[in-house]
């Protein structure tokens, strides 16, 4: 029972948070091994990371991958997200919770960025 | 004389800013129409966006594409980056400055995100 929790920063701007929610819905269309895919926010939006994790656990998750939807390995990725996860790990030690590499670590980011840049001159 | 300026948020953490600088170096390895590719930061790091633009203009740029290295269309993308660019446009009206779609708007983001998530369970 693998579940995926996409974690974004969260914004005061509702439309930005909705972009993340829409992305999570789109992920479900891709071939993937996850029983459920949902999102959570580090701050400024709901659900929080602990709330998101607890909802998946209540839904039967035995393994959860937390995917940081961040571009750089700043404090949020290296410290804040692990700190939000830790109490849930202690409360539910039977659930395996792992953190995937953050989005910006993906090798393909450069190519996508170049494609987006070319759209401005075509 | 097309130039590309990748604009990131900027971080107090030097390593995060260096990630962006490294990415810009990697972009130069890709097939692309840009004479020069450099980066600038909205805040917390240097060069600023006006400094980055002015350096490209001093270098002979007649057309500059600003590429927002951001995941969501928040205030930074919709208001702050255009506001930083506007005075440079007025100072150098002979230079065409356009803003590319922000990174998070790319269709392939979902697929990349899923690939990163799978790395946590493989």
PDB file of C-alpha atoms in Angstrom, chain A residues 2 4 6 13 16 19 23 27 30-34 37 63 65 67 69-75 78 96 98-106 108-121, chain B residues 2 4 6 13 16 19 23 27 30-34 37 63 65 67 69-75 78 96 98-106 108-121:
ATOM      1  CA  UNK A   2       2.313   2.733  -1.311  1.00  0.00           C
ATOM      2  CA  UNK A   4       2.544   9.483  -2.565  1.00  0.00           C
ATOM      3  CA  UNK A   6       3.566  15.794  -2.944  1.00  0.00           C
ATOM      4  CA  UNK A  13      -2.379  33.064  -3.265  1.00  0.00           C
ATOM      5  CA  UNK A  16      -0.916  28.853  -6.593  1.00  0.00           C
ATOM      6  CA  UNK A  19      -1.952  24.624  -9.226  1.00  0.00           C
ATOM      7  CA  UNK A  23      -0.799  18.747 -10.615  1.00  0.00           C
ATOM      8  CA  UNK A  27      -0.134  12.648 -11.600  1.00  0.00           C
ATOM      9  CA  UNK A  30       0.376   8.688 -15.212  1.00  0.00           C
ATOM     10  CA  UNK A  31       1.407   5.060 -14.929  1.00  0.00           C
ATOM     11  CA  UNK A  32       2.425   4.693 -11.281  1.00  0.00           C
ATOM     12  CA  UNK A  33       2.486   2.255  -8.361  1.00  0.00           C
ATOM     13  CA  UNK A  34       0.721   4.478  -5.824  1.00  0.00           C
ATOM     14  CA  UNK A  37      -1.612  10.535  -4.509  1.00  0.00           C
ATOM     15  CA  UNK A  63       4.591   3.069   2.805  1.00  0.00           C
ATOM     16  CA  UNK A  65       6.860   8.622  -0.392  1.00  0.00           C
ATOM     17  CA  UNK A  67       7.988  14.232  -2.848  1.00  0.00           C
ATOM     18  CA  UNK A  69       7.973  20.014  -4.986  1.00  0.00           C
ATOM     19  CA  UNK A  70      10.864  22.447  -4.607  1.00  0.00           C
ATOM     20  CA  UNK A  71      13.541  23.678  -6.985  1.00  0.00           C
ATOM     21  CA  UNK A  72      16.485  23.975  -4.650  1.00  0.00           C
ATOM     22  CA  UNK A  73      17.876  22.154  -1.651  1.00  0.00           C
ATOM     23  CA  UNK A  74      17.310  25.050   0.722  1.00  0.00           C
ATOM     24  CA  UNK A  75      16.354  24.941   4.364  1.00  0.00           C
ATOM     25  CA  UNK A  78      16.948  19.892   4.027  1.00  0.00           C
ATOM     26  CA  UNK A  96       7.673   3.462   6.158  1.00  0.00           C
ATOM     27  CA  UNK A  98      10.746   8.100   2.790  1.00  0.00           C
ATOM     28  CA  UNK A  99      11.622  11.375   1.113  1.00  0.00           C
ATOM     29  CA  UNK A 100      12.224  11.417  -2.640  1.00  0.00           C
ATOM     30  CA  UNK A 101      14.815  13.711  -4.247  1.00  0.00           C
ATOM     31  CA  UNK A 102      13.373  17.208  -4.634  1.00  0.00           C
ATOM     32  CA  UNK A 103      12.120  18.215  -8.067  1.00  0.00           C
ATOM     33  CA  UNK A 104      15.008  20.577  -8.852  1.00  0.00           C
ATOM     34  CA  UNK A 105      17.455  17.671  -8.532  1.00  0.00           C
ATOM     35  CA  UNK A 106      16.012  16.072 -11.673  1.00  0.00           C
ATOM     36  CA  UNK A 108      15.779  16.943 -17.105  1.00  0.00           C
ATOM     37  CA  UNK A 109      15.088  20.334 -15.507  1.00  0.00           C
ATOM     38  CA  UNK A 110      17.620  22.089 -17.750  1.00  0.00           C
ATOM     39  CA  UNK A 111      16.039  20.773 -20.937  1.00  0.00           C
ATOM     40  CA  UNK A 112      12.566  21.763 -19.841  1.00  0.00           C
ATOM     41  CA  UNK A 113      13.777  25.194 -18.853  1.00  0.00           C
ATOM     42  CA  UNK A 114      15.327  25.672 -22.278  1.00  0.00           C
ATOM     43  CA  UNK A 115      12.095  24.580 -23.979  1.00  0.00           C
ATOM     44  CA  UNK A 116      10.146  27.124 -21.950  1.00  0.00           C
ATOM     45  CA  UNK A 117      12.669  29.847 -22.806  1.00  0.00           C
ATOM     46  CA  UNK A 118      12.342  29.085 -26.522  1.00  0.00           C
ATOM     47  CA  UNK A 119       8.587  29.612 -26.314  1.00  0.00           C
ATOM     48  CA  UNK A 120       9.286  33.299 -25.694  1.00  0.00           C
ATOM     49  CA  UNK A 121      11.081  33.760 -29.028  1.00  0.00           C
TER      50      UNK A 121
ATOM     51  CA  UNK B   2      19.449  36.906 -28.165  1.00  0.00           C
ATOM     52  CA  UNK B   4      18.779  34.387 -21.817  1.00  0.00           C
ATOM     53  CA  UNK B   6      17.300  32.743 -15.820  1.00  0.00           C
ATOM     54  CA  UNK B  13      21.818  29.630   1.625  1.00  0.00           C
ATOM     55  CA  UNK B  16      21.037  27.068  -3.253  1.00  0.00           C
ATOM     56  CA  UNK B  19      22.671  25.381  -7.751  1.00  0.00           C
ATOM     57  CA  UNK B  23      22.160  25.039 -13.880  1.00  0.00           C
ATOM     58  CA  UNK B  27      22.097  25.182 -20.099  1.00  0.00           C
ATOM     59  CA  UNK B  30      22.260  22.363 -24.667  1.00  0.00           C
ATOM     60  CA  UNK B  31      21.523  23.236 -28.272  1.00  0.00           C
ATOM     61  CA  UNK B  32      20.180  26.785 -28.073  1.00  0.00           C
ATOM     62  CA  UNK B  33      20.024  30.098 -29.948  1.00  0.00           C
ATOM     63  CA  UNK B  34      21.337  32.302 -27.128  1.00  0.00           C
ATOM     64  CA  UNK B  37      23.026  32.638 -20.734  1.00  0.00           C
ATOM     65  CA  UNK B  63      16.757  40.693 -27.330  1.00  0.00           C
ATOM     66  CA  UNK B  65      14.366  36.320 -22.701  1.00  0.00           C
ATOM     67  CA  UNK B  67      13.013  32.760 -17.759  1.00  0.00           C
ATOM     68  CA  UNK B  69      12.779  29.573 -12.493  1.00  0.00           C
ATOM     69  CA  UNK B  70       9.681  29.250 -10.337  1.00  0.00           C
ATOM     70  CA  UNK B  71       7.164  26.468  -9.838  1.00  0.00           C
ATOM     71  CA  UNK B  72       3.986  28.453  -9.420  1.00  0.00           C
ATOM     72  CA  UNK B  73       2.463  31.618 -10.773  1.00  0.00           C
ATOM     73  CA  UNK B  74       2.557  33.412  -7.450  1.00  0.00           C
ATOM     74  CA  UNK B  75       3.139  37.085  -6.802  1.00  0.00           C
ATOM     75  CA  UNK B  78       2.991  37.677 -11.862  1.00  0.00           C
ATOM     76  CA  UNK B  96      13.314  43.646 -26.644  1.00  0.00           C
ATOM     77  CA  UNK B  98      10.224  39.206 -23.029  1.00  0.00           C
ATOM     78  CA  UNK B  99       9.255  36.882 -20.201  1.00  0.00           C
ATOM     79  CA  UNK B 100       9.033  33.143 -20.898  1.00  0.00           C
ATOM     80  CA  UNK B 101       6.437  30.921 -19.212  1.00  0.00           C
ATOM     81  CA  UNK B 102       7.626  30.002 -15.708  1.00  0.00           C
ATOM     82  CA  UNK B 103       9.138  26.563 -15.228  1.00  0.00           C
ATOM     83  CA  UNK B 104       6.151  25.101 -13.350  1.00  0.00           C
ATOM     84  CA  UNK B 105       3.934  25.762 -16.365  1.00  0.00           C
ATOM     85  CA  UNK B 106       5.807  23.112 -18.376  1.00  0.00           C
ATOM     86  CA  UNK B 108       6.508  17.662 -18.478  1.00  0.00           C
ATOM     87  CA  UNK B 109       6.752  18.633 -14.802  1.00  0.00           C
ATOM     88  CA  UNK B 110       4.322  15.901 -13.748  1.00  0.00           C
ATOM     89  CA  UNK B 111       6.313  13.168 -15.454  1.00  0.00           C
ATOM     90  CA  UNK B 112       9.571  14.344 -13.937  1.00  0.00           C
ATOM     91  CA  UNK B 113       8.000  14.557 -10.523  1.00  0.00           C
ATOM     92  CA  UNK B 114       6.759  10.978 -10.834  1.00  0.00           C
ATOM     93  CA  UNK B 115      10.209   9.776 -11.887  1.00  0.00           C
ATOM     94  CA  UNK B 116      11.737  11.456  -8.837  1.00  0.00           C
ATOM     95  CA  UNK B 117       9.097   9.886  -6.583  1.00  0.00           C
ATOM     96  CA  UNK B 118       9.846   6.410  -7.951  1.00  0.00           C
ATOM     97  CA  UNK B 119      13.501   6.830  -7.023  1.00  0.00           C
ATOM     98  CA  UNK B 120      12.445   6.690  -3.387  1.00  0.00           C
ATOM     99  CA  UNK B 121      10.964   3.210  -3.710  1.00  0.00           C
TER     100      UNK B 121
END
